[in-house]
Amino acid sequence: MAFLRPQAKLVMPALMALELIVATVAAVPLALPGCPEACGRVTVPYPFGFRQGCFHAGFNLTCDHTRHPPKLLLGDGVEVDAISLADGTV
């Protein structure tokens, strides 16, 4: 079993590096700097946004603050429950 020790010594630094990468990616903001990241309970990642200068052309939404909690709306008032960039769904 002594032959596993050099390999075992490599596993711990690799795991620590992976943990650092995951923590860094998780800390990246979803929205542009100075832009809100959520409307009510819905996270709003860039390229979507609801404030001028916070979205890519064609990806603008509306955050209706008259409702409690605020509701995220698409186009003619369709309520958005979630946005997934990974799945490409709104």
Tab-separated table of C-alpha atoms in Angstrom:
chain	number	residue	atom	x	y	z
A	1	MET	CA	0.000	0.000	0.000
A	2	ALA	CA	3.019	2.282	0.256
A	3	PHE	CA	2.780	2.934	-3.483
A	4	LEU	CA	-0.514	4.852	-2.940
A	5	ARG	CA	1.000	7.478	-0.700
A	6	PRO	CA	2.469	9.694	-3.456
A	7	GLN	CA	-0.880	9.637	-5.250
A	8	ALA	CA	-2.736	10.391	-2.026
A	9	LYS	CA	-0.515	13.433	-1.542
A	10	LEU	CA	-1.717	14.764	-4.901
A	11	VAL	CA	-5.402	14.251	-4.161
A	12	MET	CA	-5.659	16.802	-1.341
A	13	PRO	CA	-4.184	19.759	-3.290
A	14	ALA	CA	-6.368	18.872	-6.269
A	15	LEU	CA	-9.482	18.852	-4.078
A	16	MET	CA	-8.492	22.161	-2.501
A	17	ALA	CA	-7.969	23.720	-5.947
A	18	LEU	CA	-11.357	22.438	-7.104
A	19	GLU	CA	-13.015	23.894	-4.006
A	20	LEU	CA	-11.384	27.269	-4.690
A	21	ILE	CA	-12.606	27.260	-8.292
A	22	VAL	CA	-16.164	26.405	-7.242
A	23	ALA	CA	-16.141	29.134	-4.581
A	24	THR	CA	-14.865	31.690	-7.103
A	25	VAL	CA	-17.502	30.813	-9.695
A	26	ALA	CA	-20.239	30.906	-7.050
A	27	ALA	CA	-19.116	34.394	-6.000
A	28	VAL	CA	-19.409	35.867	-9.511
A	29	PRO	CA	-22.346	38.288	-9.562
A	30	LEU	CA	-25.261	37.358	-11.794
A	31	ALA	CA	-26.124	40.884	-12.893
A	32	LEU	CA	-23.991	43.722	-14.189
A	33	PRO	CA	-22.323	45.881	-11.519
A	34	GLY	CA	-24.849	48.267	-9.964
A	35	CYS	CA	-27.815	46.311	-11.310
A	36	PRO	CA	-30.359	44.395	-9.202
A	37	GLU	CA	-29.889	40.618	-9.205
A	38	ALA	CA	-33.471	39.741	-8.294
A	39	CYS	CA	-37.089	40.814	-8.515
A	40	GLY	CA	-39.030	39.456	-5.590
A	41	ARG	CA	-38.070	35.792	-5.308
A	42	VAL	CA	-36.755	35.459	-8.884
A	43	THR	CA	-33.038	35.742	-9.638
A	44	VAL	CA	-32.401	37.833	-12.763
A	45	PRO	CA	-29.058	36.957	-14.422
A	46	TYR	CA	-27.501	39.026	-17.205
A	47	PRO	CA	-28.317	39.295	-20.154
A	48	PHE	CA	-31.766	39.742	-18.573
A	49	GLY	CA	-32.574	42.790	-16.509
A	50	PHE	CA	-35.295	45.264	-15.672
A	51	ARG	CA	-33.457	48.537	-15.142
A	52	GLN	CA	-32.135	50.690	-18.008
A	53	GLY	CA	-28.532	49.743	-18.781
A	54	CYS	CA	-28.833	46.408	-16.977
A	55	PHE	CA	-29.933	44.149	-19.834
A	56	HIS	CA	-28.862	43.185	-23.333
A	57	ALA	CA	-31.152	44.457	-26.108
A	58	GLY	CA	-34.242	42.265	-26.324
A	59	PHE	CA	-33.804	40.781	-22.842
A	60	ASN	CA	-35.591	43.474	-20.854
A	61	LEU	CA	-38.158	42.461	-18.255
A	62	THR	CA	-40.397	44.405	-15.871
A	63	CYS	CA	-40.286	44.188	-12.092
A	64	ASP	CA	-43.740	45.085	-10.774
A	65	HIS	CA	-43.057	46.597	-7.356
A	66	THR	CA	-46.764	47.292	-6.756
A	67	ARG	CA	-47.232	43.612	-5.881
A	68	HIS	CA	-46.015	41.994	-2.676
A	69	PRO	CA	-43.614	40.358	-3.195
A	70	PRO	CA	-42.621	42.104	-6.438
A	71	LYS	CA	-43.341	40.080	-9.587
A	72	LEU	CA	-41.060	39.696	-12.603
A	73	LEU	CA	-42.956	40.138	-15.868
A	74	LEU	CA	-42.170	39.335	-19.494
A	75	GLY	CA	-43.576	41.274	-22.446
A	76	ASP	CA	-47.317	41.810	-22.065
A	77	GLY	CA	-47.450	40.809	-18.398
A	78	VAL	CA	-46.659	37.092	-18.345
A	79	GLU	CA	-45.243	36.308	-14.891
A	80	VAL	CA	-41.725	34.827	-14.810
A	81	ASP	CA	-41.194	32.208	-12.080
A	82	ALA	CA	-37.559	31.401	-12.881
A	83	ILE	CA	-34.746	32.022	-15.352
A	84	SER	CA	-32.184	29.321	-16.149
A	85	LEU	CA	-29.258	30.280	-18.359
A	86	ALA	CA	-27.982	26.687	-18.227
A	87	ASP	CA	-31.294	25.299	-19.521
A	88	GLY	CA	-32.086	28.302	-21.742
A	89	THR	CA	-35.515	28.740	-20.149
A	90	VAL	CA	-37.617	31.615	-18.808
